[in-house]
PDB file of C-alpha atoms in Angstrom:
ATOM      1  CA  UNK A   1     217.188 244.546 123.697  1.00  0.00           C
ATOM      2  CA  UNK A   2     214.857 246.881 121.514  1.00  0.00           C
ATOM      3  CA  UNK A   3     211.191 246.475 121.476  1.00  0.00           C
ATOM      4  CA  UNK A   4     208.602 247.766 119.065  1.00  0.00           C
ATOM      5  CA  UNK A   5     205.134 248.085 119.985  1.00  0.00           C
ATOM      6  CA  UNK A   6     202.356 249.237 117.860  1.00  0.00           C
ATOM      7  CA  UNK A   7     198.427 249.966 118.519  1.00  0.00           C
ATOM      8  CA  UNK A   8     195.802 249.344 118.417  1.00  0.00           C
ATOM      9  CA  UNK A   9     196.514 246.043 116.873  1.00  0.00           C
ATOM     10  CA  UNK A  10     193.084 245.973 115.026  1.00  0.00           C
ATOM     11  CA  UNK A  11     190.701 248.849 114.444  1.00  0.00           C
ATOM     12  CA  UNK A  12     187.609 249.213 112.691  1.00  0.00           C
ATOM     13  CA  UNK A  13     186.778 252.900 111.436  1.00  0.00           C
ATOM     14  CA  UNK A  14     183.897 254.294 109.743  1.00  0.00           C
ATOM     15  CA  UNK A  15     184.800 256.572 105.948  1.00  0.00           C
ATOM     16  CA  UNK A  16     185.411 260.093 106.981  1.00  0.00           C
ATOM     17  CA  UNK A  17     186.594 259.138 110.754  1.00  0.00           C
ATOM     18  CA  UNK A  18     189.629 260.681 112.009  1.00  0.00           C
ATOM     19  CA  UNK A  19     192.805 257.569 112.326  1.00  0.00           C
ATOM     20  CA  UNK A  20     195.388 257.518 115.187  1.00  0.00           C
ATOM     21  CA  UNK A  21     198.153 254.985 115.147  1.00  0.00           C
ATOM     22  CA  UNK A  22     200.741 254.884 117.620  1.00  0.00           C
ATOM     23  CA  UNK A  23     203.895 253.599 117.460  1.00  0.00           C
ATOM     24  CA  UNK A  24     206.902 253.219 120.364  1.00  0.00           C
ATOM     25  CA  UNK A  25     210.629 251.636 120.261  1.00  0.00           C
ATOM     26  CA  UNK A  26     212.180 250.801 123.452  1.00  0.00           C
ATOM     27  CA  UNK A  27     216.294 250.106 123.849  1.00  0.00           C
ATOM     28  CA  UNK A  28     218.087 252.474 121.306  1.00  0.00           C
ATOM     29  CA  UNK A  29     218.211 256.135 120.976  1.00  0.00           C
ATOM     30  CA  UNK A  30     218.080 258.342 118.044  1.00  0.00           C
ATOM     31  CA  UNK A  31     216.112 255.441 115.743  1.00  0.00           C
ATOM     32  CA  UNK A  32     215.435 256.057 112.195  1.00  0.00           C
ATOM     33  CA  UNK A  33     211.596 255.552 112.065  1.00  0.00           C
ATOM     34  CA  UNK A  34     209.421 254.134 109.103  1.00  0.00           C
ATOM     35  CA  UNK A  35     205.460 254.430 108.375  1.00  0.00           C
ATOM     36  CA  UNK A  36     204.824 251.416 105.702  1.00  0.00           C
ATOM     37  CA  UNK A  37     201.108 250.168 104.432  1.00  0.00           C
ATOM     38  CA  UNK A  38     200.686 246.633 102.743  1.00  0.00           C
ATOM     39  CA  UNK A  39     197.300 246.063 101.138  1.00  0.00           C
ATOM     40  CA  UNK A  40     196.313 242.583 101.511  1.00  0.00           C
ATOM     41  CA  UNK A  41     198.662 240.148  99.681  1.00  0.00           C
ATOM     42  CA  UNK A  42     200.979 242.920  98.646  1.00  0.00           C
ATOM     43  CA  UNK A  43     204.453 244.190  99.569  1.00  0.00           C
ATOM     44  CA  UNK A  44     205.109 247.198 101.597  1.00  0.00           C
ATOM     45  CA  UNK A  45     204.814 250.329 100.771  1.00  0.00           C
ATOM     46  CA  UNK A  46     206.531 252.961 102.311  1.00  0.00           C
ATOM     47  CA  UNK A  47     204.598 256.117 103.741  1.00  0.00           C
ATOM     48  CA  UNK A  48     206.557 257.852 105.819  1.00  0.00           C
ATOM     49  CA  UNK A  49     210.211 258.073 107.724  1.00  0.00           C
ATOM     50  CA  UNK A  50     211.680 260.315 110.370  1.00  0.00           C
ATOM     51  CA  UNK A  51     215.265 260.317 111.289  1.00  0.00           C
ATOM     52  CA  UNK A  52     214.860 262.650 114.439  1.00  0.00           C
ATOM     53  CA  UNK A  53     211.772 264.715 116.288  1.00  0.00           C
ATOM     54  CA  UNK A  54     209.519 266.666 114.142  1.00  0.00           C
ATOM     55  CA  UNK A  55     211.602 265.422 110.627  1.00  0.00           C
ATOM     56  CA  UNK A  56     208.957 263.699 108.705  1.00  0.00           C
ATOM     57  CA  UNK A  57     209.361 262.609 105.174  1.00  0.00           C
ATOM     58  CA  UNK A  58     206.630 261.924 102.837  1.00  0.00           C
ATOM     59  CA  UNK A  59     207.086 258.940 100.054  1.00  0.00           C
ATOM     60  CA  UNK A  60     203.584 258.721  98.636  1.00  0.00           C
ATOM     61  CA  UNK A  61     200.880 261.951  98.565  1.00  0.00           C
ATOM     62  CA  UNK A  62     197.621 260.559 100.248  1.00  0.00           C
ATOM     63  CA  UNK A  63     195.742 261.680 103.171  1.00  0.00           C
ATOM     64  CA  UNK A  64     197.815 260.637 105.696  1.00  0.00           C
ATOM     65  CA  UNK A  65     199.914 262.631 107.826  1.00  0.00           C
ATOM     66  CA  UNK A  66     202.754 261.542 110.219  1.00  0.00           C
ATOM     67  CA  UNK A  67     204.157 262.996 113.603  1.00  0.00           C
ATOM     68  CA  UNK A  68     207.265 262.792 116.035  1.00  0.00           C
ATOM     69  CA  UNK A  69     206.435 264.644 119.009  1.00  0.00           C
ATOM     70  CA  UNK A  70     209.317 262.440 120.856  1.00  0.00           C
ATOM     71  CA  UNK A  71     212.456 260.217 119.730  1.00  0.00           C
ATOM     72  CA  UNK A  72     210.771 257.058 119.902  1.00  0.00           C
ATOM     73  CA  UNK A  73     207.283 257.969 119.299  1.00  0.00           C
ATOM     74  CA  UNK A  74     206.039 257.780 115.591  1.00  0.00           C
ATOM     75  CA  UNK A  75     202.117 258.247 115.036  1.00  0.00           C
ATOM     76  CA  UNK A  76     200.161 258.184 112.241  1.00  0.00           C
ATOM     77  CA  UNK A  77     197.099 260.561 111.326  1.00  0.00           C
ATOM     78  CA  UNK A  78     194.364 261.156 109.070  1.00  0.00           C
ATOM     79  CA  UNK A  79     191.314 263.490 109.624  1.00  0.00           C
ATOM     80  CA  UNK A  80     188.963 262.120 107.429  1.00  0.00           C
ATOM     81  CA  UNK A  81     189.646 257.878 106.253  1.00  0.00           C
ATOM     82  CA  UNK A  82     189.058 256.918 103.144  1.00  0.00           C
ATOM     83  CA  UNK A  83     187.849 253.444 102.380  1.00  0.00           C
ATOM     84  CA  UNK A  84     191.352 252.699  99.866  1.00  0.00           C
ATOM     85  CA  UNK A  85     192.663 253.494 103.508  1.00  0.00           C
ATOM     86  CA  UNK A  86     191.847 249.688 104.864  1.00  0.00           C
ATOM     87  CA  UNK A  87     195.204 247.960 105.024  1.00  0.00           C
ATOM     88  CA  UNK A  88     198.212 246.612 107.307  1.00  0.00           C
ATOM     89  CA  UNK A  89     200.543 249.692 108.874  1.00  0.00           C
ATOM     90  CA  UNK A  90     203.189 248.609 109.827  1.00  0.00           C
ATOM     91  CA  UNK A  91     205.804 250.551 111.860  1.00  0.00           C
ATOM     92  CA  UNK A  92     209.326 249.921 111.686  1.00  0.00           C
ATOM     93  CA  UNK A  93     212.820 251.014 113.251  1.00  0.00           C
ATOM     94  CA  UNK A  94     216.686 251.296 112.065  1.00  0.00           C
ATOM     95  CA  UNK A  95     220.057 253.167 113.270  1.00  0.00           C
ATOM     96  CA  UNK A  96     222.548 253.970 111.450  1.00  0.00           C
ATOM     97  CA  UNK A  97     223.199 256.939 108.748  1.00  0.00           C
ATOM     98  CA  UNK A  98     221.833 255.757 105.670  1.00  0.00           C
ATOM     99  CA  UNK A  99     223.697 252.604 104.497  1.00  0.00           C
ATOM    100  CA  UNK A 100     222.991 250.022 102.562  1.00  0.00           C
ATOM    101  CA  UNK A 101     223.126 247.550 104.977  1.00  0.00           C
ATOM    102  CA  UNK A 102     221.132 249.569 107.856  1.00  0.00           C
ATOM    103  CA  UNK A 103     218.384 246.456 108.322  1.00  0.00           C
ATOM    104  CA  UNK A 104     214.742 247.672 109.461  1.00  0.00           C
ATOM    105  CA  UNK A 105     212.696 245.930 112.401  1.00  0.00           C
ATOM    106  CA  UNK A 106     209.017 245.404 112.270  1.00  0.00           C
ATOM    107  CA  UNK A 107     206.336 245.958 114.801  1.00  0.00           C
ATOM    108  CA  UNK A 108     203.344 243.821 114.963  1.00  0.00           C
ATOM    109  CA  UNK A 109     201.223 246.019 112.953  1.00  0.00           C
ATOM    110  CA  UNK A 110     197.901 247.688 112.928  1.00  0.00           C
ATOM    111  CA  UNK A 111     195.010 246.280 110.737  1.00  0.00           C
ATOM    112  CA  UNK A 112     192.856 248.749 109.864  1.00  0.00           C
ATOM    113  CA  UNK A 113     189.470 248.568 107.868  1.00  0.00           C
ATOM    114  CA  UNK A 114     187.721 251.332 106.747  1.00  0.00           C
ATOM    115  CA  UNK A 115     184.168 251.097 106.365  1.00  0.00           C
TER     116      UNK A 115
ATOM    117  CA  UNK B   1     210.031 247.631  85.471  1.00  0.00           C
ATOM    118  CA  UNK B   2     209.782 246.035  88.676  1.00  0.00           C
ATOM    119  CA  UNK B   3     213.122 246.220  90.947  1.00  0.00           C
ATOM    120  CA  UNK B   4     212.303 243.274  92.965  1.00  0.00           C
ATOM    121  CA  UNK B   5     210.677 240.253  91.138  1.00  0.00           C
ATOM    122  CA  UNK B   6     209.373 237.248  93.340  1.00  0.00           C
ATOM    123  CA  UNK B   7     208.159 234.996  90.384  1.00  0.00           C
ATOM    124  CA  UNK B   8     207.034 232.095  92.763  1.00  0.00           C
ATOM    125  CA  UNK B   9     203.340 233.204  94.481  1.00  0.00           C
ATOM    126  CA  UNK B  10     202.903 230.021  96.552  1.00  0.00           C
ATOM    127  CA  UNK B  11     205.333 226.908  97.017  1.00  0.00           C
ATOM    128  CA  UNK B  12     204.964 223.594  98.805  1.00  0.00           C
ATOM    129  CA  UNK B  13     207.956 221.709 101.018  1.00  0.00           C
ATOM    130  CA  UNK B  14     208.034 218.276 103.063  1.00  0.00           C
ATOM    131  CA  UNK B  15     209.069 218.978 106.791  1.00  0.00           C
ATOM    132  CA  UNK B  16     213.050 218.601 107.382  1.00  0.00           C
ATOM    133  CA  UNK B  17     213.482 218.897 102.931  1.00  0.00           C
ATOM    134  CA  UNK B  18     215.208 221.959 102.245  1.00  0.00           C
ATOM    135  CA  UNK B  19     213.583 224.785  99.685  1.00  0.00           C
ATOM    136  CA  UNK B  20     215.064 227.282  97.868  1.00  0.00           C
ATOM    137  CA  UNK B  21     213.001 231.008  97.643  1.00  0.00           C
ATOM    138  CA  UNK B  22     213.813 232.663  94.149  1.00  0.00           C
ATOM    139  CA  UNK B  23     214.339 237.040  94.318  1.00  0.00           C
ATOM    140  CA  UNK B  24     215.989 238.854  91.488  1.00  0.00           C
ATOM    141  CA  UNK B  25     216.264 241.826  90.979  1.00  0.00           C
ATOM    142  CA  UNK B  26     216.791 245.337  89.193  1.00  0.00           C
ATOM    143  CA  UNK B  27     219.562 248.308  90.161  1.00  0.00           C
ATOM    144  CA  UNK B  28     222.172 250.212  88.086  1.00  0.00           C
ATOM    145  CA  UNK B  29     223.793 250.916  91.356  1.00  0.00           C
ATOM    146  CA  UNK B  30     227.018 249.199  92.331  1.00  0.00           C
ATOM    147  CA  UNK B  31     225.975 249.877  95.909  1.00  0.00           C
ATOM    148  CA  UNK B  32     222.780 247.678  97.257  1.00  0.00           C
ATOM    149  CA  UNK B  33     222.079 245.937  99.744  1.00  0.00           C
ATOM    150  CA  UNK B  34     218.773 242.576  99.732  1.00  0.00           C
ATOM    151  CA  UNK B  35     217.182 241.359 102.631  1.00  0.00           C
ATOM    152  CA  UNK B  36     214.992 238.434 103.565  1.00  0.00           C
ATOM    153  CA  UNK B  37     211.890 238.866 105.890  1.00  0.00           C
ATOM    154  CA  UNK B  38     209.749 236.252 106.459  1.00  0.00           C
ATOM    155  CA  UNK B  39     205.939 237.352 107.719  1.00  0.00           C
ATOM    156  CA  UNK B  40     203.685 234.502 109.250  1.00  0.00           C
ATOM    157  CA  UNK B  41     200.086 234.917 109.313  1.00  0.00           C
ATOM    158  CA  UNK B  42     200.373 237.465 112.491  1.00  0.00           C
ATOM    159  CA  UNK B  43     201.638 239.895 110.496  1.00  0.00           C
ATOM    160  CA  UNK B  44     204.925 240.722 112.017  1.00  0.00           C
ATOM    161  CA  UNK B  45     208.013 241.205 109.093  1.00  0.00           C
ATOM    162  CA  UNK B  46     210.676 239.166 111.106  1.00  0.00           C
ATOM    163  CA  UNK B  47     214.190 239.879 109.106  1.00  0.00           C
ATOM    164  CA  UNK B  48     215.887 236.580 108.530  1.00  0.00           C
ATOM    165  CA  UNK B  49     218.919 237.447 106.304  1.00  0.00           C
ATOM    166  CA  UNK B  50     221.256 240.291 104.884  1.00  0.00           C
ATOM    167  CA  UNK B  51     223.451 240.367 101.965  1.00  0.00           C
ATOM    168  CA  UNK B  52     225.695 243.126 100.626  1.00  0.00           C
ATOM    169  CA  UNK B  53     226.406 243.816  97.174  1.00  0.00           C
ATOM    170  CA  UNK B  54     229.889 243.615  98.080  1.00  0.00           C
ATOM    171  CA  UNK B  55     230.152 240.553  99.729  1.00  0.00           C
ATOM    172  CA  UNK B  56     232.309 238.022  98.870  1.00  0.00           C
ATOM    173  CA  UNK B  57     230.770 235.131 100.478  1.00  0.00           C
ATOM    174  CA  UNK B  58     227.101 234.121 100.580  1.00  0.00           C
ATOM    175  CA  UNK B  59     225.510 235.094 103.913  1.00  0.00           C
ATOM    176  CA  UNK B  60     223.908 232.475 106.465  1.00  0.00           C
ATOM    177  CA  UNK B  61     221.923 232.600 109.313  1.00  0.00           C
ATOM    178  CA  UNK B  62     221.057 229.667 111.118  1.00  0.00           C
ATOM    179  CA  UNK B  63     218.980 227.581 108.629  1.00  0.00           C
ATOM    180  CA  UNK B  64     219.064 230.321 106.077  1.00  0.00           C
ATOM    181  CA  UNK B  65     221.360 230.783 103.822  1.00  0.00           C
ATOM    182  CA  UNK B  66     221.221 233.282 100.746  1.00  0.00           C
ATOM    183  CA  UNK B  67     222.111 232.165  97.177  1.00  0.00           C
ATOM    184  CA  UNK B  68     223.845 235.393  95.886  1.00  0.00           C
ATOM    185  CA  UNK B  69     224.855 235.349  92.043  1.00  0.00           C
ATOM    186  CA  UNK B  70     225.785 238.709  91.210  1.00  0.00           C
ATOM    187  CA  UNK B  71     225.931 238.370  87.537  1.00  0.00           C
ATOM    188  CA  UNK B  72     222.362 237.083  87.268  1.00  0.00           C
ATOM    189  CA  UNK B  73     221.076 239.338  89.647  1.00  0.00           C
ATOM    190  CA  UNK B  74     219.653 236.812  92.041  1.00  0.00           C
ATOM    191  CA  UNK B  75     219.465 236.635  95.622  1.00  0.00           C
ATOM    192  CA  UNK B  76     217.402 233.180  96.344  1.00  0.00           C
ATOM    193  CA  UNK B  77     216.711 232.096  99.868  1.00  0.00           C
ATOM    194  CA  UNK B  78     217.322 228.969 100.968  1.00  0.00           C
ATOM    195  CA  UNK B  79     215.728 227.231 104.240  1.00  0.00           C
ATOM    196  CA  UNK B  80     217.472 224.206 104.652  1.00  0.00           C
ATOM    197  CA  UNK B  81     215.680 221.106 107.242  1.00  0.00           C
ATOM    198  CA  UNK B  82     212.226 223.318 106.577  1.00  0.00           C
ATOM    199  CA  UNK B  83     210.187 223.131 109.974  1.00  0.00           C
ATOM    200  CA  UNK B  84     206.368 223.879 110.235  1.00  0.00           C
ATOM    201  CA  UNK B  85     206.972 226.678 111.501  1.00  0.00           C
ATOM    202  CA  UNK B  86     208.578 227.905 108.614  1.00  0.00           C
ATOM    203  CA  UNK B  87     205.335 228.653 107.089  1.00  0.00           C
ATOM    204  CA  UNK B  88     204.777 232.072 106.409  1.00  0.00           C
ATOM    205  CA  UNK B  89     204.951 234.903 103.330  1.00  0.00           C
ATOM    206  CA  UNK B  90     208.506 235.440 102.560  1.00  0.00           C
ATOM    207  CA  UNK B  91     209.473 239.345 100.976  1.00  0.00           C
ATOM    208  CA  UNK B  92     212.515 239.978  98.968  1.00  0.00           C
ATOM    209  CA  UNK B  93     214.040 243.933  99.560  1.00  0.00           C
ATOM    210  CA  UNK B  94     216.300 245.897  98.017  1.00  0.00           C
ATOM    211  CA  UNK B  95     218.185 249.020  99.648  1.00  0.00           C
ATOM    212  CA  UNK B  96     219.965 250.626  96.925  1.00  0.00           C
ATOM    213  CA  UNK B  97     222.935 253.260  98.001  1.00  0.00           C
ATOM    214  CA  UNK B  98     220.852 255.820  95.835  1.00  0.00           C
ATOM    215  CA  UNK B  99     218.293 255.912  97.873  1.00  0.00           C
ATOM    216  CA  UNK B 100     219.839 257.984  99.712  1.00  0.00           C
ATOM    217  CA  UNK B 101     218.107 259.898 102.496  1.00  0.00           C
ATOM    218  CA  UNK B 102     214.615 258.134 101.577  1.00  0.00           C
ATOM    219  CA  UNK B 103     215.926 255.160 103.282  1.00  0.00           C
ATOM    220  CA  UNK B 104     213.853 253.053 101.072  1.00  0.00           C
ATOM    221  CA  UNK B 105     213.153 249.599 101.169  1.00  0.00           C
ATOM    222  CA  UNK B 106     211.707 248.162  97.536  1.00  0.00           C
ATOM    223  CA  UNK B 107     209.702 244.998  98.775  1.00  0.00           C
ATOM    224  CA  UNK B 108     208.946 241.936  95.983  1.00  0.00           C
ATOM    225  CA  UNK B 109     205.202 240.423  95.988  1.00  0.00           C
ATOM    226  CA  UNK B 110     206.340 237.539  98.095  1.00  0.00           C
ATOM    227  CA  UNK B 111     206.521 234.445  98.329  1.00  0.00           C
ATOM    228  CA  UNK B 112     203.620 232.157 100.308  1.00  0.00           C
ATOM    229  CA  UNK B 113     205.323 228.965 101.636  1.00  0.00           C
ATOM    230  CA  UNK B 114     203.278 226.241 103.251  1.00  0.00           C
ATOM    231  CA  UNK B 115     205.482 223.270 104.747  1.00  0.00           C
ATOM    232  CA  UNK B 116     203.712 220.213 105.162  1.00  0.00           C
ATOM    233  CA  UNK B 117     203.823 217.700 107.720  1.00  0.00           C
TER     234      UNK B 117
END
């Protein structure tokens, strides 16, 4: 069965620190993979996606940057945080070619707060 | 306008009662497919439910079961025999066929539900 791990699971980072986030998927090949942020008691937002090594699609400009150095590695930069940073990543995973139906699984997330 | 609208922030259900979740939403496209994920206070998004645009019947899952009127634009969730563990934020999503390569998901506000013992 797939797996999706994410970490660190919490992380506390002064304003102008560089950000890491790491994400993995075990058990399928070739996964779509998603970048989304929730502020607190919001919906998602999505970031970024990546439907193969070193494709990266941007959604929203911001300071972030995203990677895909292998097919089931997604990670998640910055080189200087900024405190409208803080929030919930969460990574995610799908297969498929773009359908409507193609449903996306969560990791556990990262909470990050920027101080 | 907003394409997912969740208009209840917080609702209240008696273990083993059943509870209906209310999601509409907004798309010109003929194409679309909602989902239902349910995120306790961990943090995880745990998908629960998928329905198609195109789908004749309403899906179910277990104790979920989606309430899909077409017309009206509604896709309400319904937990039926609600557990304690059912408590948790519940998001309403929207994949429309136009989305095309972005592969976006369009999230609601959610939907807090506490069930009490």
């Amino acid at each position: 069965s797939q797996t999706i791990h994410q970490w660190p699971a919490t992380l506390v980072q002064p304003v102008g620190s560089p950000l890491s986030l790491e994400c993995t998927v075990e058990g399928t090949s070739n996964p779509n993979l998603y970048w989304y942020r929730q502020a607190a008691g919001r919906g998602l937002q999505l970031l970024f996606y990546s439907v193969g090594i070193g494709q990266i699609s941007s959604e929203v400009p911001q300071n972030l940057s995203a990677s895909r150095p292998q097919d089931r590695q997604f990670i998640l930069s910055s080189k200087k945080l900024l405190l409208s940073d803080s929030g919930f990543y969460l990574c995610a995973w799908s297969v498929g070619h773009g359908g409507v139906g193609e449903t996306q699984y969560f990791g556990p997330g990262t909470r990050l707060l920027v101080l | 306008a907003q394409k997912i609208t969740q208009t209840q922030p917080g609702m209240f259900v008696q273990e083993k009662e059943a509870v209906t979740l209310d999601c509409t939403y907004d798309t010109s496209d003929p194409s679309y497919g909602l989902f239902w994920y349910k995120q306790p206070s961990s943090g995880e998004m745990i998908f629960l439910i998928y329905q198609g645009s195109y789908d004749q019947q309403n899906a179910t899952e277990g104790r979920y079961s989606l309430n899909f009127q077409k017309a009206r634009k509604s896709a309400n969730l319904v937990i039926s025999a609600s557990q304690l563990g059912d408590s948790a934020m519940y998001f309403c999503a929207m994949r429309e066929r136009t989305s095309g390569s972005a592969r976006q998901l369009t999230f609601g506000s959610g939907t807090q539900l506490t069930v009490l013992p």
